[in-house]
C-alpha positions as a printed Julia matrix, in Angstrom:
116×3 Matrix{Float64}:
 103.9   108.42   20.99
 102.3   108.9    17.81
 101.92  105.86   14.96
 101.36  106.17   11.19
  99.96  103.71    9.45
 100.29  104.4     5.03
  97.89  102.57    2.86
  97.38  102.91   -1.1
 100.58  101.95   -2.65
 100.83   98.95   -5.55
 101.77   99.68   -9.11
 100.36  101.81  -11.86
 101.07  102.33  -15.01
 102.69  106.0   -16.32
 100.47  108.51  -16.12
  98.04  107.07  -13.98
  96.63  107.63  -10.55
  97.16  106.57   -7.04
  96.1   107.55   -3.43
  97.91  107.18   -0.76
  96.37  107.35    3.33
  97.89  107.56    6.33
  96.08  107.18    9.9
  98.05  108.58   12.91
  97.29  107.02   16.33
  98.39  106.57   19.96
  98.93  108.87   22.28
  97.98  112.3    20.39
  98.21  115.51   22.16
  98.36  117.94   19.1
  99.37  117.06   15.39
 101.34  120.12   13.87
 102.14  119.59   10.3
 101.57  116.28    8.0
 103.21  115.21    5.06
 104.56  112.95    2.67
 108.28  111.92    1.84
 109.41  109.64   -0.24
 112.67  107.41   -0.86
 113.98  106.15   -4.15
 116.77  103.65   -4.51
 120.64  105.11   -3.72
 118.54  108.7    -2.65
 118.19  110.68   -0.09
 114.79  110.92    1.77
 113.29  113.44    0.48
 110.22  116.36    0.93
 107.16  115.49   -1.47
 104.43  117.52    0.09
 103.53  118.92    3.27
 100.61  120.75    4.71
 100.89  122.35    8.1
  97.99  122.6    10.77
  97.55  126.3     9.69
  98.91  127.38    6.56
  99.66  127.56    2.78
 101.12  123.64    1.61
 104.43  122.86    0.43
 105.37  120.89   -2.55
 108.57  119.75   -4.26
 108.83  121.09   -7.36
 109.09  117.83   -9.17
 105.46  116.9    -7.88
 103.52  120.65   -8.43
 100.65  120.07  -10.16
 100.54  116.37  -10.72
  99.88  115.99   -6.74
  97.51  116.88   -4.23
  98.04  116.6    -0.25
  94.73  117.25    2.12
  93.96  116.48    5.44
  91.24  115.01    7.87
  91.93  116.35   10.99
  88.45  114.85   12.85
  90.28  111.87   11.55
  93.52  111.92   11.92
  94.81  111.19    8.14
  96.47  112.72    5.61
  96.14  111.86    2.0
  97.87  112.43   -1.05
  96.47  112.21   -4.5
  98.95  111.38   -6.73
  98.18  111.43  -10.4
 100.13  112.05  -14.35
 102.14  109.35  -12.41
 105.82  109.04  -13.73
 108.44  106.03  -13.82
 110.58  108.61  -11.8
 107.86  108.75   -8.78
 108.8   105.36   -7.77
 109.91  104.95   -4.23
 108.47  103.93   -1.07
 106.69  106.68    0.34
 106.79  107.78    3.89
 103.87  109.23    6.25
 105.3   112.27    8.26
 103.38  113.64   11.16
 104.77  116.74   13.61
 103.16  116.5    17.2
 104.11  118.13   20.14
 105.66  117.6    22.15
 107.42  114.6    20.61
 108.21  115.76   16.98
 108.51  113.99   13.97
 106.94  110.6    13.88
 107.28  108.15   10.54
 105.33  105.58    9.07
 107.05  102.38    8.14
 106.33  102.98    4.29
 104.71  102.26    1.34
 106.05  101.38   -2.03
 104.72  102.76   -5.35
 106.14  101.26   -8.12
 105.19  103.53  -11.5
 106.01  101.12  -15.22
 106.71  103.12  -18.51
């Protein structure tokens, strides 16, 4: 129904920057909430950020203040700025899009790899 596309990963040194983008396409009737997750290594997926169509965003406490989600709606992407970047960040990050009526749609990933 809905695709996600994630662009922006690579590697970056500790406390750097990144940006991450996702594009959702296909057959959209209404995207609901967007977000991020993220995967590490022998972990559960987990929540990073996520910003509903109307509403106050969401945040896992490990990322407050270091991260930033926003979204394009005219365009169909969400973003998340990602910066005081830590060795414990690293994981391949997931787009996350809610539409109705289908639900939750994922994108296939996209690995950021953070160096001490």
């Amino acid at each position: 129904q809905v695709q996600l596309v994630e662009s922006g990963g690579g590697l970056v040194q500790a406390g750097g920057s990144l940006r991450l983008s996702c594009r959702a396409s296909g057959s959209i009737f209404r995207l609901n909430a967007m977000g991020w997750y993220r995967q590490a290594p022998g972990k559960q997926r987990e929540l990073v950020a996520v910003v509903p169509s109307v509403g106050i965003t969401n945040y896992a406490d490990s990322v407050k203040g270091r991260f930033t989600i926003s979204r394009d709606n005219a365009k169909n992407m969400v973003y998340l700025q990602m910066n005081s970047l830590k060795p414990e960040d690293t994981a391949v990050y997931y787009c996350y899009a809610n539409d109705w009526p289908s639900g939750a749609n994922w994108g296939k990933g996209t690995l950021v790899t953070v160096s001490s």
